[in-house]
PDB file of C-alpha atoms in Angstrom:
ATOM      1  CA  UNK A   1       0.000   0.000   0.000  1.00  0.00           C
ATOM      2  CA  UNK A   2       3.265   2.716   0.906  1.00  0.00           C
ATOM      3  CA  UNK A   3       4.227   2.520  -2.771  1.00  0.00           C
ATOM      4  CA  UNK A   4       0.774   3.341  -4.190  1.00  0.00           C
ATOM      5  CA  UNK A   5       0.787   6.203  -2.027  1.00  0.00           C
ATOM      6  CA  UNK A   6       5.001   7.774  -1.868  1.00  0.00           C
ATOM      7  CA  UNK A   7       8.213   7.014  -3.465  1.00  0.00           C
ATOM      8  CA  UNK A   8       9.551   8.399   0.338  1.00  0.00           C
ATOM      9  CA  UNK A   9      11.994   6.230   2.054  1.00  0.00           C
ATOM     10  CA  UNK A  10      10.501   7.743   5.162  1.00  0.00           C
ATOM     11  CA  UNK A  11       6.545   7.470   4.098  1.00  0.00           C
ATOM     12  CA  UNK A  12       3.619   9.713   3.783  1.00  0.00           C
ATOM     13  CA  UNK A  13       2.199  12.052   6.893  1.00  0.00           C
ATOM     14  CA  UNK A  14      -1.822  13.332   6.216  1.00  0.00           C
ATOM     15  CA  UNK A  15      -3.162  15.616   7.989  1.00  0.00           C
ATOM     16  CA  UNK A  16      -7.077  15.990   9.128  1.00  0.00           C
ATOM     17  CA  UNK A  17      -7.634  19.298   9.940  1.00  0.00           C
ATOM     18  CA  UNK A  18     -10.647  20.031  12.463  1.00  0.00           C
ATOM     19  CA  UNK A  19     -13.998  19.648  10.936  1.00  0.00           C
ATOM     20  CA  UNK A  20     -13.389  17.395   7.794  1.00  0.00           C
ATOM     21  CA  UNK A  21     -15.712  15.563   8.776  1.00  0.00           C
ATOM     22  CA  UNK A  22     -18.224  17.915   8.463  1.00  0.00           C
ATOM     23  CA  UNK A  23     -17.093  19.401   5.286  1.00  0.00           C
ATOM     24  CA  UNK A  24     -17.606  15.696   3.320  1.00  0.00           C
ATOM     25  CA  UNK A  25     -21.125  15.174   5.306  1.00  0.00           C
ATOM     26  CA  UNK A  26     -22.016  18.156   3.911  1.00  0.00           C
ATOM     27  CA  UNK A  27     -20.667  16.775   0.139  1.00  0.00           C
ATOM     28  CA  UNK A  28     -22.916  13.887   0.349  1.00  0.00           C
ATOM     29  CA  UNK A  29     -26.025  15.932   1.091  1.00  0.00           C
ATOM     30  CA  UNK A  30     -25.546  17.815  -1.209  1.00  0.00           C
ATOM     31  CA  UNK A  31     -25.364  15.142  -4.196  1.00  0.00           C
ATOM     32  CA  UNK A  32     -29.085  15.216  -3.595  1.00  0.00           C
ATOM     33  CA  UNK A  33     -31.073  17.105  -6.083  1.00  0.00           C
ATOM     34  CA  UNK A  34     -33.394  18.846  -3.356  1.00  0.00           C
ATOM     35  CA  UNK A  35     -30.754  19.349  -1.132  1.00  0.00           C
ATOM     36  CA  UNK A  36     -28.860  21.617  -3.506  1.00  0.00           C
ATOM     37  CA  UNK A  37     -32.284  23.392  -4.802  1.00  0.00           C
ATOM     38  CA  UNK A  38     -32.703  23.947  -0.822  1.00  0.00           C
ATOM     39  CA  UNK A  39     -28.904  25.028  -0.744  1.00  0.00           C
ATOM     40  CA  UNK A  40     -28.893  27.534  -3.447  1.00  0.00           C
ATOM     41  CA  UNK A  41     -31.273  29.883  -1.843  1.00  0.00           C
ATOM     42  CA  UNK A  42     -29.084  30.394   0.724  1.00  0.00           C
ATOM     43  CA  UNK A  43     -26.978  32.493  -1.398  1.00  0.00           C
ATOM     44  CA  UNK A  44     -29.828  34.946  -2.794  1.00  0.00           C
ATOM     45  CA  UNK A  45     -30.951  34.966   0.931  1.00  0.00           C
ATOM     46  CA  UNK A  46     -27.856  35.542   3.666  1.00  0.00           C
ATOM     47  CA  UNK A  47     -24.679  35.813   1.424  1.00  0.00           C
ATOM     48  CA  UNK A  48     -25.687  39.584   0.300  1.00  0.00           C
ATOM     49  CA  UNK A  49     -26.058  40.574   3.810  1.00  0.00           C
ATOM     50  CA  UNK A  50     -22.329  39.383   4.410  1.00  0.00           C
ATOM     51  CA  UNK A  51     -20.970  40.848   1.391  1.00  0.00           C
ATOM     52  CA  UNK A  52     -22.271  43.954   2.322  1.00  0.00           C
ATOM     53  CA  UNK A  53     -21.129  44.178   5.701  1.00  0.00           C
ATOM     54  CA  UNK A  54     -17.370  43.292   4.335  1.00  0.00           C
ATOM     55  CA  UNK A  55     -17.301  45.216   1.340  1.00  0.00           C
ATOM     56  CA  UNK A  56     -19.425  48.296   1.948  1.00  0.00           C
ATOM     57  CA  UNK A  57     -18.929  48.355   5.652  1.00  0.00           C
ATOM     58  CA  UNK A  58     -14.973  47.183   6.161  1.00  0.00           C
ATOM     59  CA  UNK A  59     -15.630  44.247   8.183  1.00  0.00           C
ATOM     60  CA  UNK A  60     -13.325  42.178   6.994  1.00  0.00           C
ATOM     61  CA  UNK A  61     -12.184  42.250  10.656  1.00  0.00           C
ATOM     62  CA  UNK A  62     -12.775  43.277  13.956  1.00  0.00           C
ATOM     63  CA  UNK A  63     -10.835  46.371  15.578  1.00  0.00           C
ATOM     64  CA  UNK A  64     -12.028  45.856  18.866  1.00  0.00           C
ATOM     65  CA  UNK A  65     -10.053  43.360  21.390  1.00  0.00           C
ATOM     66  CA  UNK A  66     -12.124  40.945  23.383  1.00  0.00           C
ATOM     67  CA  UNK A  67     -15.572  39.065  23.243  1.00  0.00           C
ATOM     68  CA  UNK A  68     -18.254  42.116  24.631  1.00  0.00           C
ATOM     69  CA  UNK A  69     -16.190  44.984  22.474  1.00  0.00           C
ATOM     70  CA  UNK A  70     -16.758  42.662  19.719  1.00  0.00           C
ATOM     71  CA  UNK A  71     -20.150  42.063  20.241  1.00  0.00           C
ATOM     72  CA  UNK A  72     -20.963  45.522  20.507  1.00  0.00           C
ATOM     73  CA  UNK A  73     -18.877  46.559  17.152  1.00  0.00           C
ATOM     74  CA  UNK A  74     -20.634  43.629  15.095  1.00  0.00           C
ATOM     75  CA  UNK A  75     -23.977  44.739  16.788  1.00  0.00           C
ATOM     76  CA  UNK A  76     -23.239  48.642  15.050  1.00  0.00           C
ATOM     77  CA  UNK A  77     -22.335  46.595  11.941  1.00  0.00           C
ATOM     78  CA  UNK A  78     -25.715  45.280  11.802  1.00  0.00           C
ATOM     79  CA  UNK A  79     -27.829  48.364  13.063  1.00  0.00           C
ATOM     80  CA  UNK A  80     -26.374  50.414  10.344  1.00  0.00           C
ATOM     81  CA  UNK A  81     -27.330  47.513   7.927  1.00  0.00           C
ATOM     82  CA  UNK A  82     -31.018  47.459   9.185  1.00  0.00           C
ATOM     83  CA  UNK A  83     -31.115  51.030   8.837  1.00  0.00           C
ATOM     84  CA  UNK A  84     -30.160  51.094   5.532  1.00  0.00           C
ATOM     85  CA  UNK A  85     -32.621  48.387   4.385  1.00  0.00           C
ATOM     86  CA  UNK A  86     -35.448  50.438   5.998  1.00  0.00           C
ATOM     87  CA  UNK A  87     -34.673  53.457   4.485  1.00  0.00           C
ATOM     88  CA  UNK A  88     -35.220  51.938   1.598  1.00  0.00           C
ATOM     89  CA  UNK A  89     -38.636  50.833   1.761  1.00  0.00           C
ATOM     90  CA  UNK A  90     -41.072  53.445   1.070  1.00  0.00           C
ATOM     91  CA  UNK A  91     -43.093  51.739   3.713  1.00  0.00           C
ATOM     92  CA  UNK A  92     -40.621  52.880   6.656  1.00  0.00           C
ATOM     93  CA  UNK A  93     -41.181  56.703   5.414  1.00  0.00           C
ATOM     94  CA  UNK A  94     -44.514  56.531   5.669  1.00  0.00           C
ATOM     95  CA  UNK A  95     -44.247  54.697   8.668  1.00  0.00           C
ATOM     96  CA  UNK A  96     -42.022  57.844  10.284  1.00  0.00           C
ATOM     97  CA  UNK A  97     -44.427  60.610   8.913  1.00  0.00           C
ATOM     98  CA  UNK A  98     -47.327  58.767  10.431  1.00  0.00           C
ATOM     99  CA  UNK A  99     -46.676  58.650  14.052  1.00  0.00           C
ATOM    100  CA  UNK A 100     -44.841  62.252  13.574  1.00  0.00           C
ATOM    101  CA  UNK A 101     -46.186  64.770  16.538  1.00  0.00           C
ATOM    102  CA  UNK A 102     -47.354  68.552  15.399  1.00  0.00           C
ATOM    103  CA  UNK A 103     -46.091  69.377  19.341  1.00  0.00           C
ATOM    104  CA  UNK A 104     -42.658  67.672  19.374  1.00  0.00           C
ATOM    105  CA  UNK A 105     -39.697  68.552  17.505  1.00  0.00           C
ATOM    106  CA  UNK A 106     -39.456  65.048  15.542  1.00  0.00           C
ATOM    107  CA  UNK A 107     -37.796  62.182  16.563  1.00  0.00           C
ATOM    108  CA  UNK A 108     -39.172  58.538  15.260  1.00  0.00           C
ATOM    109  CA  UNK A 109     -39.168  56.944  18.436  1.00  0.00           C
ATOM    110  CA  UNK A 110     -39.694  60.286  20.612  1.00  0.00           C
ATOM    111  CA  UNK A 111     -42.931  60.657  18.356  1.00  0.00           C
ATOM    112  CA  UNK A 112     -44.222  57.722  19.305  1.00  0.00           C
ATOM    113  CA  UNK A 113     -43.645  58.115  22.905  1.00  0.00           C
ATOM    114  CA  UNK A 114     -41.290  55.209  23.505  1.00  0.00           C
ATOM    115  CA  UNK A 115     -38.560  57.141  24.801  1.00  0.00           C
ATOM    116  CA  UNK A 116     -38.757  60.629  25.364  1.00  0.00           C
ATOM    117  CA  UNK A 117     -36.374  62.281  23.976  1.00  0.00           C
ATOM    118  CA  UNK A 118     -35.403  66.022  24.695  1.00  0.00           C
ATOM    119  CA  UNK A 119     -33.623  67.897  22.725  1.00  0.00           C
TER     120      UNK A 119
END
């Protein structure tokens, strides 16, 4: 079996890195028809959200040190992406000019009386 696999005097060394395992269980699901159908959509569905946090956004990585300061920077990340998408809809401004107050200056959450806001 040694010669099918090296010419080496001193023989052959594999390595197995930490979830192979899961990378070829993955392989054989997906040699199902339905499975890739099912997998596909995954891309039109959570990829763009990534792509535009890394190329739009600059998170390619994180410049805070530590688990809670990295929390809070991916949590920013994701409020500015939300934002965005919301803007967008022309749902969301009609949303903000309906529960505008005439006796407020205008806030979108103040307006609503969620958190009173004073300026």
């Amino acid at each position: 079996m040694r010669e099918q696999c090296t010419q080496s005097q001193y023989g052959r060394v594999l390595k197995r890195y930490e979830g192979e395992e899961l990378k070829e269980a993955l392989a054989q699901v997906l040699s199902q028809a339905a499975a890739r159908a099912k997998y596909l959509r995954r891309g039109a569905i959570v990829e763009p959200c990534f792509a535009e946090l890394r190329e739009r956004q600059g998170l390619r990585r994180f410049h805070r040190r530590g688990l809670n300061p990295v929390r809070v920077e991916f949590a920013l990340h994701c409020i500015a992406f939300n934002l965005k998408k919301a803007v967008q809809r022309p749902s969301f401004v009609f949303f903000l000019l309906w529960f505008r107050s005439p006796n407020r200056a205008w806030h979108p959450i103040g307006a609503v009386g969620l958190w009173p806001l004073r300026y």
